[in-house]
Coordinates of C-alpha atoms in Angstrom, one line a residue:
Chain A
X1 CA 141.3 102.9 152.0
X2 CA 141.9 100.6 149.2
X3 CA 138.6 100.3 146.9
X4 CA 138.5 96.7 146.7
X5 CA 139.4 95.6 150.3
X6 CA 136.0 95.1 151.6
X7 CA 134.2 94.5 148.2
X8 CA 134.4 98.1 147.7
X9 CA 134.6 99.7 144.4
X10 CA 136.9 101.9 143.0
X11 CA 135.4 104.0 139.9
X12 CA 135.6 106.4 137.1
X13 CA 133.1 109.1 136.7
X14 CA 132.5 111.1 133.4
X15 CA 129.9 113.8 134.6
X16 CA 128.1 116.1 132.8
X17 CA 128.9 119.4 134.2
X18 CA 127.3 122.7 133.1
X19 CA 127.0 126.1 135.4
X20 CA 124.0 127.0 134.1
X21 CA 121.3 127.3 131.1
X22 CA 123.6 129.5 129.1
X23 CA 126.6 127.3 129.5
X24 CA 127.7 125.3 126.7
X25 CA 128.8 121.9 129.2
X26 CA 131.0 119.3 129.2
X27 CA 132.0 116.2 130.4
X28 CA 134.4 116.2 133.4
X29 CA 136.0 112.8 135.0
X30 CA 135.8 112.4 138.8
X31 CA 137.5 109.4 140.9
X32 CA 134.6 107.4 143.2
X33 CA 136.9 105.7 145.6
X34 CA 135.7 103.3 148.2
X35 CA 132.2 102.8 147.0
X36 CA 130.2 100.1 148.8
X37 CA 127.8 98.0 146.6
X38 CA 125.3 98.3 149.1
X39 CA 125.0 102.0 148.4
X40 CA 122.4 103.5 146.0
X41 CA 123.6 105.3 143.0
X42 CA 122.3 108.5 144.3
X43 CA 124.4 107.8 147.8
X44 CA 127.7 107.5 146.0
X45 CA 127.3 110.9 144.2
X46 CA 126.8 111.9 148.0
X47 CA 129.8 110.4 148.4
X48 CA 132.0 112.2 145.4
X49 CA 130.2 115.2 146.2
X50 CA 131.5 115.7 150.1
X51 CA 134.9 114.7 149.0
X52 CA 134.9 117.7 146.2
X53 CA 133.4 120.1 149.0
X54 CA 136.4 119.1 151.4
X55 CA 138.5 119.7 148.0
X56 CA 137.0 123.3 148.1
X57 CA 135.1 122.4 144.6
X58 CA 131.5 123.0 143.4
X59 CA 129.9 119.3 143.9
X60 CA 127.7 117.8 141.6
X61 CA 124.4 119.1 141.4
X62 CA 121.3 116.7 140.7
X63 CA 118.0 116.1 141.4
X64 CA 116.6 113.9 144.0
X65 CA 113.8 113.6 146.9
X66 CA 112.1 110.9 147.8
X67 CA 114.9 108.3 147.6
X68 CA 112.4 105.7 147.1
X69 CA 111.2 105.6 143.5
X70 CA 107.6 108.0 143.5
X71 CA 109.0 111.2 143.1
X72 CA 110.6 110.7 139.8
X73 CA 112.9 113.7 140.6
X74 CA 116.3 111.6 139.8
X75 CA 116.6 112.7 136.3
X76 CA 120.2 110.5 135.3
X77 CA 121.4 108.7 131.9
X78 CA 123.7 106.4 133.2
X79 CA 126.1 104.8 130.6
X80 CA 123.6 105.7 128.1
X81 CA 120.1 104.4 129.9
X82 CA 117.5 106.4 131.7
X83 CA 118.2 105.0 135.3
X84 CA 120.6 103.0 134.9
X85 CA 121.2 99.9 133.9
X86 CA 118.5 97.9 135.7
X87 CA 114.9 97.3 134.7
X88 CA 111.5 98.8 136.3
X89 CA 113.7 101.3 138.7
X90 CA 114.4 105.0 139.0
X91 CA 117.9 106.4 139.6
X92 CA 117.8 106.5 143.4
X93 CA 117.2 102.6 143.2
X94 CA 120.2 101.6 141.6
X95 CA 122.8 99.9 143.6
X96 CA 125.8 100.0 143.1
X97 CA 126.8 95.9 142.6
X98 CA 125.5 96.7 139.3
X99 CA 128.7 97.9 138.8
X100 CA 132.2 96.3 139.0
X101 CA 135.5 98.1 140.6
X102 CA 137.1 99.9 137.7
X103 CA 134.2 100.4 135.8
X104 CA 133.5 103.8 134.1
X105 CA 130.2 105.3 134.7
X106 CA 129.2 108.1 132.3
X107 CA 126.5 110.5 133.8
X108 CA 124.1 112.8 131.7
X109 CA 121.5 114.9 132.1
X110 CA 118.0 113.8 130.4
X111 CA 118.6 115.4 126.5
X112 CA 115.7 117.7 125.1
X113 CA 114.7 120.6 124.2
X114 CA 111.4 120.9 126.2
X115 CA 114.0 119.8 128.9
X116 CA 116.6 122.7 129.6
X117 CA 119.6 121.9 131.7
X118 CA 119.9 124.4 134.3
X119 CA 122.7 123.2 136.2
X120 CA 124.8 119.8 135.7
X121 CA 122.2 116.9 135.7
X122 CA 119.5 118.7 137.1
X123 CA 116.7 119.7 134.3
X124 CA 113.6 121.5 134.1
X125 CA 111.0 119.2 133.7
X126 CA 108.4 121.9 133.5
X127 CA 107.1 121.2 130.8
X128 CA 105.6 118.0 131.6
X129 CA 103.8 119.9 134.5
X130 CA 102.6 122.3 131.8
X131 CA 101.0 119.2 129.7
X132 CA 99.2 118.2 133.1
X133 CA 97.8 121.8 133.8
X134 CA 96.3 121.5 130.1
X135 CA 93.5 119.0 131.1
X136 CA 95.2 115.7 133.3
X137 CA 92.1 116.5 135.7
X138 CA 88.7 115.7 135.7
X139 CA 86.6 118.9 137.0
X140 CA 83.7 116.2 137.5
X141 CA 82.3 117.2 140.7
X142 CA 83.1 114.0 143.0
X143 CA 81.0 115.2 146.5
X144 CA 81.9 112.8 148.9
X145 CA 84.2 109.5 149.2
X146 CA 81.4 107.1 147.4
X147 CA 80.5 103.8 148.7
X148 CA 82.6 101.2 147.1
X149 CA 81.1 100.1 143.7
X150 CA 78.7 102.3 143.8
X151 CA 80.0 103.1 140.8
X152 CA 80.5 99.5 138.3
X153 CA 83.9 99.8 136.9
X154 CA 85.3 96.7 134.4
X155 CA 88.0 95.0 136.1
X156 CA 90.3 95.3 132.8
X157 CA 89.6 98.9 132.4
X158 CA 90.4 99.5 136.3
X159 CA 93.2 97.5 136.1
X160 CA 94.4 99.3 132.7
X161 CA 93.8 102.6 134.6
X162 CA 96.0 101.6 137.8
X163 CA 99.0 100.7 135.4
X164 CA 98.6 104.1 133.7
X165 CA 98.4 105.8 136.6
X166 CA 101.7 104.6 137.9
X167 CA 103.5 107.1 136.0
X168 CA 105.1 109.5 138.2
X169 CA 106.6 111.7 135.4
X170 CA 109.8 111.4 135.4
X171 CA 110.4 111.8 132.0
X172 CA 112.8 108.5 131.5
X173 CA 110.1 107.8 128.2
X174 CA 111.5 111.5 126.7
X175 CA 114.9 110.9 127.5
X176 CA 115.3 107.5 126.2
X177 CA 113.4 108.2 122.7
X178 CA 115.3 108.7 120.0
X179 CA 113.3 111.5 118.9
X180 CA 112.4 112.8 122.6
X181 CA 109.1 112.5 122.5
X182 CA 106.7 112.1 125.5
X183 CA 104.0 110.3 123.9
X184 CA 104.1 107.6 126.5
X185 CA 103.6 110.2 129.3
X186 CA 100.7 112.1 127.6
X187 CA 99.1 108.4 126.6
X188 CA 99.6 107.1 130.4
X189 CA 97.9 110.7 131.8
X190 CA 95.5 110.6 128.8
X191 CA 94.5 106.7 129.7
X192 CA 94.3 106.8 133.3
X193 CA 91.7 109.4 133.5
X194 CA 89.4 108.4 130.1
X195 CA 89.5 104.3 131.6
X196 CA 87.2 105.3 134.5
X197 CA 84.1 106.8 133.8
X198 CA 84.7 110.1 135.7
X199 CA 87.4 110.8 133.4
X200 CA 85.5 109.5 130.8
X201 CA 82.8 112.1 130.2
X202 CA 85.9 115.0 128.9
X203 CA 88.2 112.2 127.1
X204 CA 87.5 113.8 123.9
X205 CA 88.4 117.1 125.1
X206 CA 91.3 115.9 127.6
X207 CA 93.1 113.8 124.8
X208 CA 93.0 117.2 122.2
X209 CA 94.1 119.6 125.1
X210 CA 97.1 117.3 126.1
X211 CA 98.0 116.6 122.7
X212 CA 98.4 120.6 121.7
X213 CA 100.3 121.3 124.8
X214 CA 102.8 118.4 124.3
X215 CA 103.2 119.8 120.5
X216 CA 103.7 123.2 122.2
X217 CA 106.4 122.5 124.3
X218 CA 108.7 121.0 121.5
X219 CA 108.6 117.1 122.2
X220 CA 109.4 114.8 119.1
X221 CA 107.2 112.6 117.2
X222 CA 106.8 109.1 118.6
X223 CA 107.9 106.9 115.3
X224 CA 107.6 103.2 117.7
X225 CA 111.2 102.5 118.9
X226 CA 109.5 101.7 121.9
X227 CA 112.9 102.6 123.8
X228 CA 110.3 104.6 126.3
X229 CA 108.2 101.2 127.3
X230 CA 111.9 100.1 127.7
X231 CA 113.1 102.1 130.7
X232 CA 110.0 103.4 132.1
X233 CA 110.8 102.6 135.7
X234 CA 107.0 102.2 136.3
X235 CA 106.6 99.3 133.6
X236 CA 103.9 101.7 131.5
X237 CA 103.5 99.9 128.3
X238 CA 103.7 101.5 124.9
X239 CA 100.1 100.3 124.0
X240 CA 98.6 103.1 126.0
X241 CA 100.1 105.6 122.9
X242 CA 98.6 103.0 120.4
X243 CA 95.4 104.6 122.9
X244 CA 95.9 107.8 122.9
X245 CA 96.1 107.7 118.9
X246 CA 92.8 106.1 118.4
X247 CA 91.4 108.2 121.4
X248 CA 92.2 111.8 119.2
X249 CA 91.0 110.1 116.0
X250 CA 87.8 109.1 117.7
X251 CA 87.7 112.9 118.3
X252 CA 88.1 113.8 114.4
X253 CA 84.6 113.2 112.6
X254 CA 82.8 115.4 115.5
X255 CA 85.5 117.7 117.4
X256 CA 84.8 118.0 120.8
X257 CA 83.6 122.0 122.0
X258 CA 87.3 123.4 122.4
X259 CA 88.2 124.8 126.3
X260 CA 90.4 127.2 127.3
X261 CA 93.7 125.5 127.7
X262 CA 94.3 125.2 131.7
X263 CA 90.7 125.5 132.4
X264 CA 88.1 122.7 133.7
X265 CA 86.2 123.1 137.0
Chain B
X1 CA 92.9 122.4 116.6
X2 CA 93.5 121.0 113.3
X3 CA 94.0 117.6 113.8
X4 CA 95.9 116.5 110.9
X5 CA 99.0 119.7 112.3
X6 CA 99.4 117.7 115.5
X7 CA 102.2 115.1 116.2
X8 CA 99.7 112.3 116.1
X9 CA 97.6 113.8 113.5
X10 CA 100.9 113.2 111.2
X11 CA 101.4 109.8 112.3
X12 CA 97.7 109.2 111.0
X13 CA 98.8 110.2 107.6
X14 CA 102.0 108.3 107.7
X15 CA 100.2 105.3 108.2
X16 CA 97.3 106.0 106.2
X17 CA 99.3 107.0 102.6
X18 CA 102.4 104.4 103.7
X19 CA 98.8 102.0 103.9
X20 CA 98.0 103.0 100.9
X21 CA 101.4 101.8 99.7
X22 CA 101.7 98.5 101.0
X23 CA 98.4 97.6 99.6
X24 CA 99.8 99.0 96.1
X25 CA 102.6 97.3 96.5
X26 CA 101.2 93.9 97.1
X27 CA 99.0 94.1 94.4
X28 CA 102.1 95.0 92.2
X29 CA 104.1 92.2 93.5
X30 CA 101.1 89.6 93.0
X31 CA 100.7 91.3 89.1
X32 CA 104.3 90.9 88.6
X33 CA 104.0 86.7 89.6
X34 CA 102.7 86.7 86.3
X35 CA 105.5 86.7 84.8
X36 CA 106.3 83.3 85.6
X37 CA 103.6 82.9 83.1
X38 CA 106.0 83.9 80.7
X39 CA 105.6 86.4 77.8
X40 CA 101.7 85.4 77.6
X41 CA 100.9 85.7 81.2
X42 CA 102.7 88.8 81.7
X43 CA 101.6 90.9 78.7
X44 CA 97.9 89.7 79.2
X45 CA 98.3 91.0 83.0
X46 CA 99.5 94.6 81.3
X47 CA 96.5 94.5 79.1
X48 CA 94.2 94.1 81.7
X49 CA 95.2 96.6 83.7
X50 CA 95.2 99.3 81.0
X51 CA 91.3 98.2 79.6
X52 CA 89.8 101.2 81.2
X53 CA 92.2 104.3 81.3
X54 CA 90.0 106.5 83.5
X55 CA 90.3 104.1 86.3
X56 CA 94.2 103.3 85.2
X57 CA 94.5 107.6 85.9
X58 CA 92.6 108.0 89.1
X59 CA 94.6 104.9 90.7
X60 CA 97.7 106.8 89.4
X61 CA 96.6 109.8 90.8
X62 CA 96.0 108.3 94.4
X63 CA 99.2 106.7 94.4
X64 CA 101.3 110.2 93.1
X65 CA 99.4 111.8 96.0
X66 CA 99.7 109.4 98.9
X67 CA 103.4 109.1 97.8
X68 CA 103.8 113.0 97.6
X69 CA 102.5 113.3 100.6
X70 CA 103.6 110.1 102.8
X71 CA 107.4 111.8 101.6
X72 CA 106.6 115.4 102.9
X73 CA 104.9 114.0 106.1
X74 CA 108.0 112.0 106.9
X75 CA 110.5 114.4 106.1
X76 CA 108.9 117.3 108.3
X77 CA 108.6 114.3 111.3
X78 CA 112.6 114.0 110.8
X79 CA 113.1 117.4 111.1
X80 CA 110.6 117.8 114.3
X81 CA 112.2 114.9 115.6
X82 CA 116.0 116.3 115.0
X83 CA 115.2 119.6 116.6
X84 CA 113.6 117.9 120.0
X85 CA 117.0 117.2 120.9
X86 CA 119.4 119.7 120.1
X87 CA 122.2 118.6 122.2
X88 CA 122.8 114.8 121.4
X89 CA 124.0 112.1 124.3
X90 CA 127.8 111.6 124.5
X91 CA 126.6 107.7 125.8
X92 CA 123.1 106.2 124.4
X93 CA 122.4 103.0 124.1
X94 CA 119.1 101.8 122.7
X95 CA 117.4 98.6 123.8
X96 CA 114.1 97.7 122.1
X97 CA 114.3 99.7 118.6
X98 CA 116.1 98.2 115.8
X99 CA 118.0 99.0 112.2
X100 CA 115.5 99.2 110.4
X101 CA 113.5 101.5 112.4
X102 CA 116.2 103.8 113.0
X103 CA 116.6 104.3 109.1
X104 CA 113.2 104.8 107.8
X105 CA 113.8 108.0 106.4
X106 CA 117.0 107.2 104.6
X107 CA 115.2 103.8 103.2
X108 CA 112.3 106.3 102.5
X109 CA 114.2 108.8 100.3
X110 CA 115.8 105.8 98.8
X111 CA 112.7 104.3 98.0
X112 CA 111.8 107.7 96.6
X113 CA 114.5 107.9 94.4
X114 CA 113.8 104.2 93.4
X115 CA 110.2 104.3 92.3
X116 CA 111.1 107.5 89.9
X117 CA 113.9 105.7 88.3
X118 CA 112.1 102.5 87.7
X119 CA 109.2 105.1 86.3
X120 CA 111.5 106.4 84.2
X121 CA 113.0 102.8 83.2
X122 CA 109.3 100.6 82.7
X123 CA 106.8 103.3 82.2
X124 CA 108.3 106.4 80.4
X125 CA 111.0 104.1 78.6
X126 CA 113.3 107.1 79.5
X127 CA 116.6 105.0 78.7
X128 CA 115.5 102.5 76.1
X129 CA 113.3 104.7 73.7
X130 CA 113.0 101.3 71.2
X131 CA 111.0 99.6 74.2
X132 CA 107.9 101.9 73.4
X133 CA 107.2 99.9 70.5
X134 CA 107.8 96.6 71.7
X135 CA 104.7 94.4 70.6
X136 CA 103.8 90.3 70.8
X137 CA 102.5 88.2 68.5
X138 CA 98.9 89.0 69.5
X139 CA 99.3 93.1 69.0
X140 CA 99.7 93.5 72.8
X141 CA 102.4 96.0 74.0
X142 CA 105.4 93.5 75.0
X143 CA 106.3 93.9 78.7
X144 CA 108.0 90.4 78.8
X145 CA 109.8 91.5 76.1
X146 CA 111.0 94.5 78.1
X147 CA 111.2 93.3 81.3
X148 CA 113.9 90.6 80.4
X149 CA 115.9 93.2 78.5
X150 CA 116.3 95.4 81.0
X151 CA 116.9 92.5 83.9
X152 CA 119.2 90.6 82.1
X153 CA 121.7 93.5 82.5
X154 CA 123.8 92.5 85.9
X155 CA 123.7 96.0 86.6
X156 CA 120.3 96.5 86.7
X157 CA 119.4 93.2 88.2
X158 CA 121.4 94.4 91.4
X159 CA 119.8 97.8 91.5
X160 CA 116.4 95.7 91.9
X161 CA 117.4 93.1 94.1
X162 CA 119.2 96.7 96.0
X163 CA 116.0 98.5 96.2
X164 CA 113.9 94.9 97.4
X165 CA 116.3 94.9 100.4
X166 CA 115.5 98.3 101.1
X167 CA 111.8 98.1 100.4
X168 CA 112.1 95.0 103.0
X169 CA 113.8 97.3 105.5
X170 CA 111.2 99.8 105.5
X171 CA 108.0 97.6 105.7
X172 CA 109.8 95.8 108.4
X173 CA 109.1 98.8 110.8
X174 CA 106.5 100.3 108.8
X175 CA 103.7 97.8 108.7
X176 CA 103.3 97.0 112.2
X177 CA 103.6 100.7 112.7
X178 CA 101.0 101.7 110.8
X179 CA 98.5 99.6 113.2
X180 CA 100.3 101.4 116.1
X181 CA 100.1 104.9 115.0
X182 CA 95.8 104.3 114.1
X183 CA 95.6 102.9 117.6
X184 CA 94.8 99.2 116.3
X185 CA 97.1 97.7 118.7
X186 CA 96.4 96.7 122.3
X187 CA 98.0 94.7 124.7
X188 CA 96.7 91.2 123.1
X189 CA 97.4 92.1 119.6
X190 CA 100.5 94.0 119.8
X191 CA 103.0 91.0 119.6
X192 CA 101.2 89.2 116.9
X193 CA 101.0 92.5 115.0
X194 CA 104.5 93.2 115.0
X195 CA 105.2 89.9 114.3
X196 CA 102.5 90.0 111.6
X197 CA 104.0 93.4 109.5
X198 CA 107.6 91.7 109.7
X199 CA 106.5 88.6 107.9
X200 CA 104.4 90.4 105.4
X201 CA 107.3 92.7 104.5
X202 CA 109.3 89.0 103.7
X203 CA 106.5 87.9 101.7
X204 CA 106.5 90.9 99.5
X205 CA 110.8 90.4 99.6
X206 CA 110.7 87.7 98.2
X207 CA 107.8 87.8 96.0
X208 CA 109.6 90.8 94.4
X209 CA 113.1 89.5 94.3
X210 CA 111.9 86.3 92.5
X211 CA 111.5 88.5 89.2
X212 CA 115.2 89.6 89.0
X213 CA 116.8 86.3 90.0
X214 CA 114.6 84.1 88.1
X215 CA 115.2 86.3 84.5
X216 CA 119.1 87.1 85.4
X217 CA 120.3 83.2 85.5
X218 CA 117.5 82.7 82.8
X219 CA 114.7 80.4 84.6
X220 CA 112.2 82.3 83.4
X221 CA 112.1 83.3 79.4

């Protein structure tokens, strides 16, 4: 079938390939022939991928599961941007007439350390789960579902707390900073909690515990390229670190009583 | 936790000492107008600001420690930074952050290297012994004097004019940091912040560059 017959697209694929942690990696070209612009990105690496089973090859292993832009599984640098080269979207929700027949597409997997590649572009984002476990809870005891405003809430700070809470970790914000840092995580998991006053009560603690875990797994420093704010396919906005920094200095003339890390209710 | 080891906790004392900077530096550049007030204006302005030594020492002091340190802080950030991503992208391409926020520690260390060698030039007359004994008509020590010596050399006139532009560079990305890393900013302010340290940093450009230019084609003397 001839790629651009039916508005299909013929393209070149430069794909990180890499057997396993130990593996040094490279970049390998692949031929996507016949790609419809209707497809999502994730559905045309479907595509390459059964044709290089049928070839007898390894496919192309990546990560992926809800398809529809929660799960922040799809872990892709595509030419260079987390996601791809569209705004406020994860991987899966790339289409493909974002692209042109002929174009090149380089794939790679999200670079950092606290984000070891353990096979092609799939990466374990562990660590982020790691910085979660460290306090991004509240072990207020909640009883029941409340009536509604039973308990007062601002509208800004509810609002503010819904945008931060739209992170679904996906770690574009590490990825795309030029010192892999996940500041803008940590600030969106630190803000969404401290915003509303269950979370409130342990912000002092929560923002301290989060911080030392994200040190501990070997993130950079966040020196405001604001290339996170950026590509975040959630829109999370690089004022919630400006946030998190005045929420740990608030914490520095009277430390909060220090908690096991992973502990709470 | 010691706050002051953690990621943020150095970002505090970037902005804080690199604060402490910007306010010297303004001052500095506001003393040095003074010049335009020729020999009298800028060797009264010297003699004022040596009438009580103690003071003189302990501002000298703060600055040689906010400096030290602003350098260290900075240099171990790079390093952090550098090792967070071993493996570097074959394809990156970066959409929001700019020049002069990708060089601040290469502008920093040439700023370093800078402020020594105009120590060395203005304060400790380390190439021009003679300029220690420079004095006006009125017994004051003669910076004017000094000052147009060393800047009427096109050599020196482009090393200053050289290290402006790289002073400019710096404070482009470093004022309207410094509000980000203390958590000054919010979603209201952010814009005008940013927008704020970049026109600052001019200001203090320009007010700086004046000095060389003016005394190099001779509008000042």
């Amino acid at each position: 079938m001839s790629g651009s017959a039916h508005g299909n697209m013929n393209l070149t694929l430069h794909v990180w390939r890499q057997k396993d942690a130990k593996d040094k990696g490279r970049l390998e070209q692949y031929e996507a022939k016949g790609i419809s612009p209707d497809m999502s990105f994730l559905e045309m690496l479907d595509v390459v991928n059964e044709d290089l089973i049928k070839k007898g090859k390894d496919p192309i292993v990546f990560d992926h599961d809800c398809r529809e832009g929660i799960c922040g599984m799809c872990s892709q640098m595509i030419n260079g941007i987390a996601h791809g080269p569209d705004t406020d979207i994860t991987a899966c929700q790339l289409h493909m007439r974002k692209f042109k027949d002929g174009d090149a597409i380089f794939i790679e997997p999200w670079r950092a350390k606290a984000f070891p590649v353990l096979k092609d572009l799939m990466v374990d984002r562990g660590a982020l789960d790691r910085i979660i476990q460290s306090y991004g809870y509240t072990s207020a005891k909640t009883g029941g579902v409340p009536d509604g405003n039973a308990i007062l809430i601002s509208k800004e700070n509810a609002d503010l707390s819904m945008d931060a809470a739209a992170c679904i970790g996906c770690g574009a914000c590490v990825a795309s900073c030029p010192n892999a840092s996940a500041m803008l995580f940590v600030s969106a998991k630190v803000s969404h909690l401290g915003l509303l006053p269950q979370g409130e009560v342990e912000a002092a603690r929560r923002v301290r515990a989060m911080v030392e875990a994200m040190d501990a797994e070997g993130f950079g420093n966040c020196t405001n390229h604001y290339e996170c704010e950026a590509t975040c396919p959630k829109g999370i906005k690089a004022t919630f670190i400006s946030r998190m920094n005045r929420e740990l200095m608030k914490t520095i003339p009277c430390p909060p009583r220090e908690v096991k890390a992973g502990g709470g209710a | 936790m010691r706050w002051y080891t953690t990621s943020l906790g150095k970002k505090f004392i970037m902005g804080i000492t690199g604060l402490l900077m910007v306010v010297f530096v303004l001052a500095h550049m506001l003393g040095n107008l003074s010049t335009f007030g020729g020999a009298n204006g800028l060797n009264a302005y010297a003699e004022h600001l040596r009438v009580f030594p103690p003071g003189l020492w302990a501002f000298r002091g703060l600055m040689a420690l906010a400096f030290v340190v602003h350098i260290i802080t900075g240099v171990l950030l790079y390093l952090e930074n550098r090792a967070a991503r071993p493996v570097p992208y074959a394809n990156k391409k970066n959409d929001r952050t700019t020049f002069s926020a990708l060089t601040m520690v290469w502008t920093g260390i040439l700023l370093g290297i800078f402020v020594l060698i105009h120590l060395l030039q203005f304060t400790l007359h380390a190439f021009n012994a003679e300029w220690a004994h420079l004095v006006d008509a009125m017994g004051r020590f003669d910076v004017f004097t000094m000052v147009s010596a060393g800047l009427s050399n096109p050599l020196w006139a482009a090393f200053y004019i050289g290290a402006v532009v790289v002073l400019l560079l710096h404070l482009l990305h470093g004022i309207q940091s410094f509000f980000q890393s203390l958590g000054l900013t919010n979603e209201n302010t952010f814009c005008s912040i940013n927008l704020g340290g970049k026109f600052v940093a001019f200001v203090l450009a320009v007010g700086f560059v004046l000095i060389p230019l003016t005394i190099f084609f001779g509008i000042v003397k």
